[in-house]
Short mmCIF file of C-alpha atoms in Angstrom, two decimals:
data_model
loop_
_atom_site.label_atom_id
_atom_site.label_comp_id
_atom_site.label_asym_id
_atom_site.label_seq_id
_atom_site.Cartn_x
_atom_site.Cartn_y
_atom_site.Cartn_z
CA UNK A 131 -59.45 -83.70 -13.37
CA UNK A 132 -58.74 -82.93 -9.84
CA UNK A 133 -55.87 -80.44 -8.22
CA UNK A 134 -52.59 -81.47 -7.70
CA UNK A 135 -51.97 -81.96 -4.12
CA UNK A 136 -49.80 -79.37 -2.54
CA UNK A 137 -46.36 -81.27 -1.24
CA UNK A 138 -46.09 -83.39 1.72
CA UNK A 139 -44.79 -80.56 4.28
CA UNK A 140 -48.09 -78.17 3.54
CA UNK A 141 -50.15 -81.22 4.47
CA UNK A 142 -48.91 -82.54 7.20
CA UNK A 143 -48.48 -78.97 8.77
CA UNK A 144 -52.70 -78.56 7.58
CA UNK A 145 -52.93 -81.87 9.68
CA UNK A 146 -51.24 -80.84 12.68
CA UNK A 147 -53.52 -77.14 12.44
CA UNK A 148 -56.77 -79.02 11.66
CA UNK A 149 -56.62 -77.11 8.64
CA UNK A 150 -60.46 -76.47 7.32
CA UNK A 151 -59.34 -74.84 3.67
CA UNK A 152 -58.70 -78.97 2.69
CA UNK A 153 -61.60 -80.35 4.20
CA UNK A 154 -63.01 -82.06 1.46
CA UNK A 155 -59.80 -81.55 -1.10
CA UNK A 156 -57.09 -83.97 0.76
CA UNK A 157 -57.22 -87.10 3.18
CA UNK A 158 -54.83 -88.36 5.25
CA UNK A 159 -54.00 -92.55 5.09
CA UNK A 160 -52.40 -93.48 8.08
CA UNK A 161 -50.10 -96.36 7.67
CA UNK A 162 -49.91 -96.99 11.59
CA UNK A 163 -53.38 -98.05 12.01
CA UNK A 164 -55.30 -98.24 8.46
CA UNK A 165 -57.30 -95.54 8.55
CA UNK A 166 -58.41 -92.79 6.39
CA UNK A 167 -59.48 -89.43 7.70
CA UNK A 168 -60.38 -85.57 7.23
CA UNK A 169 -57.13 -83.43 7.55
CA UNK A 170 -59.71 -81.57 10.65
CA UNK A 171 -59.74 -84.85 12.64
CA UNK A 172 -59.80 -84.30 16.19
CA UNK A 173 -58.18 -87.83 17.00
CA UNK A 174 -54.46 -87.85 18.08
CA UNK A 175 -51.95 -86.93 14.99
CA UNK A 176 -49.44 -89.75 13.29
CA UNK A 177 -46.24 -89.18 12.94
CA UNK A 178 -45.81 -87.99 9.52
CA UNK A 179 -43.68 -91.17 8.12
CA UNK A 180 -47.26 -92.99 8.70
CA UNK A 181 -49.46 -90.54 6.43
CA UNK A 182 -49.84 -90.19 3.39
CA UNK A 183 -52.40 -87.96 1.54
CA UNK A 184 -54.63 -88.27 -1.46
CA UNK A 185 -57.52 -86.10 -3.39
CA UNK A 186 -60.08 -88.48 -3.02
CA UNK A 187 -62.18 -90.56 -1.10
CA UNK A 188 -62.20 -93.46 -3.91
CA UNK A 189 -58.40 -93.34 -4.24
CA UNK A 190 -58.12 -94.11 -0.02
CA UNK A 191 -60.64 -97.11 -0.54
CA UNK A 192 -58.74 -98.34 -3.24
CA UNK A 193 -55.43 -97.92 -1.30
CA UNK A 194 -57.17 -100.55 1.57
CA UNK A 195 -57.86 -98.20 4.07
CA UNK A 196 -60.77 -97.83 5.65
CA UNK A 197 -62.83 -94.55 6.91
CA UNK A 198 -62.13 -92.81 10.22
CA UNK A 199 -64.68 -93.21 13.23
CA UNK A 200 -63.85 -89.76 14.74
CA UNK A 201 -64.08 -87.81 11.86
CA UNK A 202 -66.36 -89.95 9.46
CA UNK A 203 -65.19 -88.75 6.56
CA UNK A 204 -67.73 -90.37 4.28
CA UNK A 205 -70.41 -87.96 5.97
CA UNK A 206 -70.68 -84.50 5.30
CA UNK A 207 -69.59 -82.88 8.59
CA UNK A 208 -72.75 -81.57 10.03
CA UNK A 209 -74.73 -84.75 9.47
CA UNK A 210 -71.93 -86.15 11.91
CA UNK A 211 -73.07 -84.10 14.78
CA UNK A 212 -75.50 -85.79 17.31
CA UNK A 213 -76.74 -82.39 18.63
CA UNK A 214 -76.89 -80.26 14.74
CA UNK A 215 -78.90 -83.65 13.90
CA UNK A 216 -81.53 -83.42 16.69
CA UNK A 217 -82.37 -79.59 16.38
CA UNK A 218 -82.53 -80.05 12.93
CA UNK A 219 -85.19 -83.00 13.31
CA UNK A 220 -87.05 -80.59 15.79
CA UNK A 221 -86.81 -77.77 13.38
CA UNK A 222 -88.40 -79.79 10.82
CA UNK A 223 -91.18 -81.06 13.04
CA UNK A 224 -91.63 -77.95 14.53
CA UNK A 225 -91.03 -75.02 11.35
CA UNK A 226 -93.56 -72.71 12.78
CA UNK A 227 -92.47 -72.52 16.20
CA UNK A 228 -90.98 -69.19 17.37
CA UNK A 229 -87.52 -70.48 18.42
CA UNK A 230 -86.34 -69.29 21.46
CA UNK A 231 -82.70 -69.84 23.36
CA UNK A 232 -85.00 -71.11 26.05
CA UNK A 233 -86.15 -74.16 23.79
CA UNK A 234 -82.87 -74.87 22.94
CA UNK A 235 -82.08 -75.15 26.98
CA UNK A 236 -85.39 -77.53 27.21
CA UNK A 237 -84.10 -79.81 24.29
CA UNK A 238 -80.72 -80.22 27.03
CA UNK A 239 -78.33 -77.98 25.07
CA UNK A 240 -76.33 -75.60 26.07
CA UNK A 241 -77.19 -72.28 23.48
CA UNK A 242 -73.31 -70.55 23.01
CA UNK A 243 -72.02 -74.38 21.77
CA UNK A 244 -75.10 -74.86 19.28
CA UNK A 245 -74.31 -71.11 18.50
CA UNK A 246 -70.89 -72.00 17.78
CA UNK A 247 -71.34 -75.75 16.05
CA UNK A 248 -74.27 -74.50 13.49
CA UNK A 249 -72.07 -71.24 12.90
CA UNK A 250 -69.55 -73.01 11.99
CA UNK A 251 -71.48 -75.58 10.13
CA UNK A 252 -73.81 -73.26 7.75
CA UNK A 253 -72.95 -69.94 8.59
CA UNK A 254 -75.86 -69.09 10.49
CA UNK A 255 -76.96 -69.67 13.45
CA UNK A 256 -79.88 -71.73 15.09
CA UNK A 257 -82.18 -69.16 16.02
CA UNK A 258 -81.44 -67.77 12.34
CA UNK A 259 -82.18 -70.83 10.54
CA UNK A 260 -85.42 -71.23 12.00
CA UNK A 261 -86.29 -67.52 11.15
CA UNK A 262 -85.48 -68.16 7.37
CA UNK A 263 -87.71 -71.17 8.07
CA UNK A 264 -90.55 -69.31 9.20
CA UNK A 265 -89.97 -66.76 6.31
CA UNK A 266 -90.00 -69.67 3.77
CA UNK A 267 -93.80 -70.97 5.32
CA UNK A 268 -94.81 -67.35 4.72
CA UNK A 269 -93.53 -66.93 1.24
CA UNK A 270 -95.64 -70.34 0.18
CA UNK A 271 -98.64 -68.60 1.45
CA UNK A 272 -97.96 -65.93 -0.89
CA UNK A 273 -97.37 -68.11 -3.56
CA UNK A 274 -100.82 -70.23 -3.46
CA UNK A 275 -102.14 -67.11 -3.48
CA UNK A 276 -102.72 -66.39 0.15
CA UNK A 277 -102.65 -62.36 0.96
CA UNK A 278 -99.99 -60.46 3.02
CA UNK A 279 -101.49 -60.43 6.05
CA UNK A 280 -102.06 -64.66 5.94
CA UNK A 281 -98.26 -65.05 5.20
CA UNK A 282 -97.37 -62.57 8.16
CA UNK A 283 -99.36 -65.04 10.02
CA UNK A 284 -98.22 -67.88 8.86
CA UNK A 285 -94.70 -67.39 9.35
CA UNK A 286 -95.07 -66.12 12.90
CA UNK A 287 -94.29 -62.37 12.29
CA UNK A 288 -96.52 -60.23 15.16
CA UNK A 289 -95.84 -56.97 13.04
CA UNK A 290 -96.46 -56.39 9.71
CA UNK A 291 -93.14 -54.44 9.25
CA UNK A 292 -91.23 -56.65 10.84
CA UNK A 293 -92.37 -59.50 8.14
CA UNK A 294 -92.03 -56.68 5.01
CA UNK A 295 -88.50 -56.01 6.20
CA UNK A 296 -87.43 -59.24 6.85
CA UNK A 297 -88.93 -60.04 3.36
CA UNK A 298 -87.26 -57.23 1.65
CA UNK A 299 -83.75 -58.18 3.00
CA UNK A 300 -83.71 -61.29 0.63
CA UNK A 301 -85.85 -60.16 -2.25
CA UNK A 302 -85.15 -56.93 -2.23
CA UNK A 303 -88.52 -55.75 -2.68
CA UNK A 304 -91.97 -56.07 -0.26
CA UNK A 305 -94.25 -58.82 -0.46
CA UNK A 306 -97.08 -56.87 -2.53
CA UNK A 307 -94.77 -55.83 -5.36
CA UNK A 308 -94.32 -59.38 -6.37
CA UNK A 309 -97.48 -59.75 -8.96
CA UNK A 310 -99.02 -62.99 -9.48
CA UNK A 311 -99.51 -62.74 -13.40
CA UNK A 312 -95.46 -62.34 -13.94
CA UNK A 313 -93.52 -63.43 -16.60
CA UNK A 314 -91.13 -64.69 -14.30
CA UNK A 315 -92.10 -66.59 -11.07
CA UNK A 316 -89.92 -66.49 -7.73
CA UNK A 317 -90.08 -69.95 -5.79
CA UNK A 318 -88.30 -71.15 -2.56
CA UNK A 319 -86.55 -74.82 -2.83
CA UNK A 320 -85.95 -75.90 0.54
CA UNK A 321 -82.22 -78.20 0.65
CA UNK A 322 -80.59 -80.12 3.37
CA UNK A 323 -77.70 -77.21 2.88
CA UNK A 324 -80.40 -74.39 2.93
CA UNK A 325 -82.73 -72.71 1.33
CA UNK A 326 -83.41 -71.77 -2.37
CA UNK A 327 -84.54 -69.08 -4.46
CA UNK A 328 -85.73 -70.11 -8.08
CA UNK A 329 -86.42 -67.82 -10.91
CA UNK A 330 -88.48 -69.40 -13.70
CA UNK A 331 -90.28 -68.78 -17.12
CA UNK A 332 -92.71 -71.39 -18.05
CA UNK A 333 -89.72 -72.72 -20.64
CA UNK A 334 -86.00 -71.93 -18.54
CA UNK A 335 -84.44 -71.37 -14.82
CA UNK A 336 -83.31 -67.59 -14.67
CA UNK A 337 -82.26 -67.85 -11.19
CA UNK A 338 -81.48 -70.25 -8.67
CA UNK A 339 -79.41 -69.14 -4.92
CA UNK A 340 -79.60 -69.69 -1.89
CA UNK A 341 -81.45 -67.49 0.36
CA UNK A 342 -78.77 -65.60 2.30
CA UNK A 343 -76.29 -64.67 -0.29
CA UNK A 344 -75.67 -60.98 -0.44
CA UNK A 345 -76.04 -60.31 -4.39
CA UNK A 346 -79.72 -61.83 -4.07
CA UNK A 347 -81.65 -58.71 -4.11
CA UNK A 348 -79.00 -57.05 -6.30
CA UNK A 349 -79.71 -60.05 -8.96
CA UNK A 350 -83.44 -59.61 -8.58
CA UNK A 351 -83.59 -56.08 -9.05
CA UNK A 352 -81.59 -56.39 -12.06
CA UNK A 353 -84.26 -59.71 -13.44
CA UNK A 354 -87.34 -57.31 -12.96
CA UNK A 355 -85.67 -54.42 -14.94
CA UNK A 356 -84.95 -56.96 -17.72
CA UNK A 357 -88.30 -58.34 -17.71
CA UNK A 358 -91.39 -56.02 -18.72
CA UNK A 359 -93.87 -58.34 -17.17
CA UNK A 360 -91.94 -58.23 -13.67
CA UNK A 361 -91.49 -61.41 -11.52
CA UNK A 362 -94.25 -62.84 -9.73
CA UNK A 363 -95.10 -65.67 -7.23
CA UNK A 364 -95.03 -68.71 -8.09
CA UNK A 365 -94.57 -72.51 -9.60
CA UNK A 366 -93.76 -73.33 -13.11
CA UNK A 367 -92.77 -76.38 -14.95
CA UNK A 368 -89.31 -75.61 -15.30
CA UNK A 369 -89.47 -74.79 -11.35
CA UNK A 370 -90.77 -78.19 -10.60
CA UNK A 371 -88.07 -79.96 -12.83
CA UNK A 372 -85.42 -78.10 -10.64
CA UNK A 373 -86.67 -78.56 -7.35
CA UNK A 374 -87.24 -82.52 -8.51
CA UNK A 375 -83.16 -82.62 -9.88
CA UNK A 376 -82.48 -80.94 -7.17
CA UNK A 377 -84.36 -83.40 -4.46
CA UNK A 378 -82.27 -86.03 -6.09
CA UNK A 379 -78.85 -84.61 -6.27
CA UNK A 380 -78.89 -84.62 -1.93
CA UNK A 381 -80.52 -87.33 -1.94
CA UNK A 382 -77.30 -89.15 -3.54
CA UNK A 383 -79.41 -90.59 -6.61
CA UNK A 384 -78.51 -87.93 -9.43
CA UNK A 385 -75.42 -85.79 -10.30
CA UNK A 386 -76.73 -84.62 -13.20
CA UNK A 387 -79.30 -81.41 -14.22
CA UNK A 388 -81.04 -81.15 -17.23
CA UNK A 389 -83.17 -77.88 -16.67
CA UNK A 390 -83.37 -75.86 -19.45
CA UNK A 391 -81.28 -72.77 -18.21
CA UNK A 392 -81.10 -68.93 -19.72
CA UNK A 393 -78.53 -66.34 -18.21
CA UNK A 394 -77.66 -62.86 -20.08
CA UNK A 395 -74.06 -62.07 -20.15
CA UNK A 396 -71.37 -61.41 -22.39
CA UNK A 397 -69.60 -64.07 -25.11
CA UNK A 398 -66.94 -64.39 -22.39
CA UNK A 399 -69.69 -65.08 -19.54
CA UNK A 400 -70.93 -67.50 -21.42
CA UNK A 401 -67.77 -69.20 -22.01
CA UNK A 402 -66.73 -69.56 -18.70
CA UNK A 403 -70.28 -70.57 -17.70
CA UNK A 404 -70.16 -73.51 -20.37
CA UNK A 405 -66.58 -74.25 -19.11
CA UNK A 406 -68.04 -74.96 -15.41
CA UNK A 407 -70.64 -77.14 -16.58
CA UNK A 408 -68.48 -79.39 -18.14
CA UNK A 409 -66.79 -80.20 -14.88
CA UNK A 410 -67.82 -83.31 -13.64
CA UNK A 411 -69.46 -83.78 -10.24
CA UNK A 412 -66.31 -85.27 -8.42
CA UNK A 413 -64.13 -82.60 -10.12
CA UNK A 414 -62.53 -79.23 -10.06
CA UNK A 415 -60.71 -76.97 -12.00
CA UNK A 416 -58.67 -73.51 -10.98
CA UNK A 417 -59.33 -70.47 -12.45
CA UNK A 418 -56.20 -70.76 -14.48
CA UNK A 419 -57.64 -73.77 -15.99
CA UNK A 420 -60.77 -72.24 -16.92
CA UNK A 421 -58.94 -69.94 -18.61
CA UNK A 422 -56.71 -72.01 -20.77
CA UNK A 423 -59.61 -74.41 -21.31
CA UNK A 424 -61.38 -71.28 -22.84
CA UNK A 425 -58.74 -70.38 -24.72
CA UNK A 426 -57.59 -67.17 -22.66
CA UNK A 427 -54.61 -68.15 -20.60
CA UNK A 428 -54.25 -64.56 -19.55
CA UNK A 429 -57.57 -63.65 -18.59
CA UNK A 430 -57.78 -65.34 -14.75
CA UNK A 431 -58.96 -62.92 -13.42
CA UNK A 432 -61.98 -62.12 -16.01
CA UNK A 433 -62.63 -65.95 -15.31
CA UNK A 434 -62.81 -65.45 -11.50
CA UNK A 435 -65.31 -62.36 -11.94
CA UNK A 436 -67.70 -64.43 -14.63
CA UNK A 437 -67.53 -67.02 -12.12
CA UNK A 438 -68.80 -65.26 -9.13
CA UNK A 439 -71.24 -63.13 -11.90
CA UNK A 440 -73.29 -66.89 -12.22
CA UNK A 441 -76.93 -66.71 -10.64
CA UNK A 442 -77.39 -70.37 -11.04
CA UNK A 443 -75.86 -71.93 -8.65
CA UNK A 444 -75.35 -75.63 -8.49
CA UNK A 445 -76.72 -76.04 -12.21
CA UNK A 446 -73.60 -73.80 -13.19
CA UNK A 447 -71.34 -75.36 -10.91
CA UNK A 448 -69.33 -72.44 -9.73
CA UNK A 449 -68.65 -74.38 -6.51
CA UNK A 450 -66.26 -76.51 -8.35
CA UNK A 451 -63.64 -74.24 -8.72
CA UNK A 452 -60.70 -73.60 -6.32
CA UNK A 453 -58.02 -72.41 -6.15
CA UNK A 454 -54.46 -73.65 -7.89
CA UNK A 455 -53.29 -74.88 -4.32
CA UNK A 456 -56.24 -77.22 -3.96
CA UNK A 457 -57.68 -75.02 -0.96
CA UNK A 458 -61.16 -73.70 -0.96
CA UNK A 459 -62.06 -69.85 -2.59
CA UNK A 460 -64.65 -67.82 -1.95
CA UNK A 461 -68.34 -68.67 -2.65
CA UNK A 462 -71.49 -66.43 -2.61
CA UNK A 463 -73.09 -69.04 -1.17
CA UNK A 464 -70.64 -69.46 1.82
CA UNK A 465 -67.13 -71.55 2.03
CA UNK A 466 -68.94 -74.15 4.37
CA UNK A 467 -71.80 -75.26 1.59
CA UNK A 468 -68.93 -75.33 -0.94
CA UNK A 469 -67.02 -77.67 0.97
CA UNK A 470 -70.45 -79.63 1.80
CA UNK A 471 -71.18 -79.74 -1.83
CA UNK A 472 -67.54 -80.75 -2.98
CA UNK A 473 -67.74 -83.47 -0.46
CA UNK A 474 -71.44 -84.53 -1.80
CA UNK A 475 -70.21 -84.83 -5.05
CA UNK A 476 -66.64 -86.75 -3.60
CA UNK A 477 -69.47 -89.37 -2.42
CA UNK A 478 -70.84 -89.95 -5.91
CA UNK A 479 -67.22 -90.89 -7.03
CA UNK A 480 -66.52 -92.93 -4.13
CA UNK A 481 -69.35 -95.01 -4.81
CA UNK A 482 -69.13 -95.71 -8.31
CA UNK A 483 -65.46 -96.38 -7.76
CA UNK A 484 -67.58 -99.45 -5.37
CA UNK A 485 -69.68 -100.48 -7.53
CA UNK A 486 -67.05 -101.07 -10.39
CA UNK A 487 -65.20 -102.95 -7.33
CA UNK A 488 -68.29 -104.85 -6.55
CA UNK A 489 -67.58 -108.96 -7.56
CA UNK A 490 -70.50 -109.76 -10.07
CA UNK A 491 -72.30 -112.80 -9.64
CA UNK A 492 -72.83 -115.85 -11.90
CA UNK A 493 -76.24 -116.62 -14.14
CA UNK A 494 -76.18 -118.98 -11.04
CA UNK A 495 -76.33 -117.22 -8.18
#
């Protein structure tokens, strides 16, 4: 079940202000010239008898319009930028380069707009992204078993404190206190919206966030206080069966995850966390819902908490929920992925709404 669209008036006026706490909820269908587009699209606004809006991409197909060339709302909104698409080419070609404003000026752009556009886009900039990069080359060192000084190295860190701190701020430890023999293993998943950090037994997924969210070394802390064998480097099973769901997810083949998953929290916790993985992908619920779903009507904001408590993200789809207006909430992992992973998910509806549209054939051909 999706939102209920806010009236008319709100959307038109989000239309006119390029509004990006819809992008992803609501389209606009212009009458005047049979388009569909993003309620951000730059192109010249319709007059508002010619628009209007829906909650989904499938229900704008269906309604015989097509999508919008300016906006391309069938594209997630970074993958529509010609310059975000070639430095992130280069970056994957080149993830152990020391990135430099002056390579970005070689590559013929200027640095304050790709500052601005991947800001914008992923919450970080550029220059940042390829640092995490770098960081994520050094932590696979680590976790074939290379030693400290060989992941410094690898990741292109000249000083050794340097690559401990910049370790440290997401794991909230140094590289040497992670032990290889743990009970838990620590893994980085690299996805087209960022990078991952998986927690894993050899039988369930503890953990799984994305690299820059602020409660990550909070979350691990608490993990290796829980756990008397610590965590440790590595790959397991249940790691590989992630990172393979995952691969599959972006790559628009499978909405579905069947990794076996443990998280400790309350009866409540649990609840809610049950609650947001019955929302299907192409869905959303408000916290409201949750709660009356759960059978506490009254306890919203206990929901919203439990919500943001989850430390698996995707798997427990926390991302689904918004709020009772249809715009976006908050999300550890950053209101941009949210809306990137909302309109992922939009694309999985859109095209099995196609493929039930899709004329079959005869035994004949």
């Amino acid at each position: 079940m999706l939102f209920d669209l806010p009236d008319h008036d709100t959307l038109y006026q989000a239309l006119l202000a390029r509004d990006d706490r819809y992008d992803g909820q609501a389209y606009v269908c212009v009458a005047s010239t049979g388009v569909f587009c993003r309620l951000t699209c730059p192109a010249r606004k319709p007059l508002p008898e010619n628009c209007t809006f829906r909650a989904t991409i499938a229900e704008c197909i269906e309604a015989g319009f097509r999508p919008c060339k300016r906006c391309h709302p069938l594209q997630a909104a970074a993958g529509a930028d010609p310059t975000i698409a070639a430095l992130l080419k280069a970056l994957d070609e080149r993830p152990g380069l020391r990135w430099s404003e002056g390579d970005v000026v070689r590559m013929g752009y200027d640095p304050s707009t790709v500052r601005r556009s991947f800001k914008r886009q992923f919450g970080m900039t550029f220059l940042e992204m390829a640092r995490q990069r770098r960081l994520r080359e050094g932590f696979e060192t680590l976790a074939l078993g290379g030693k400290v000084i060989a992941a410094q190295h690898e990741a292109g860190f000249e000083s050794p404190s340097a690559f401990r701190a910049a370790f440290a701020r997401i794991l909230g430890c140094a590289p040497a206190a992670l032990r290889q023999d743990g009970l838990l293993r620590a893994s980085w998943i690299g996805t087209p919206l960022g990078d991952m950090i998986a927690v894993a037994s050899e039988s369930h997924l503890h953990l799984l966030e994305f690299v820059e969210r602020k409660a990550l070394p909070a979350e691990l802390r608490k993990l290796r206080e829980a756990t008397k064998g610590g965590i440790g480097i590595g790959r397991t099973r249940v790691t590989e069966q992630a990172a393979a769901e995952l691969r599959a997810f972006f790559e628009g083949r499978a909405p579905v995850f069947t990794t076996p998953l443990f998280q400790a929290g309350s009866a409540f916790s649990q609840a809610v966390w049950d609650e947001l993985r019955r929302i299907p992908a192409g869905g959303t619920r408000s916290y409201a819902e949750i709660a009356r779903r759960i059978g506490r009507p009254s306890a919203i904001r206990a929901v919203a908490r439990a919500n943001g408590a989850n430390q698996i993200a995707l798997m427990v789809p926390c991302h689904r929920v918004i709020g009772a207006d249809g715009s976006l909430t908050g999300y550890g992992g950053g209101l941009w992925r949210k809306q990137r992973l909302l309109e992922i998910e939009r694309q999985y509806v859109a095209d099995a709404g196609a493929d039930l549209r899709e004329p079959r054939r005869s035994a004949g051909g």
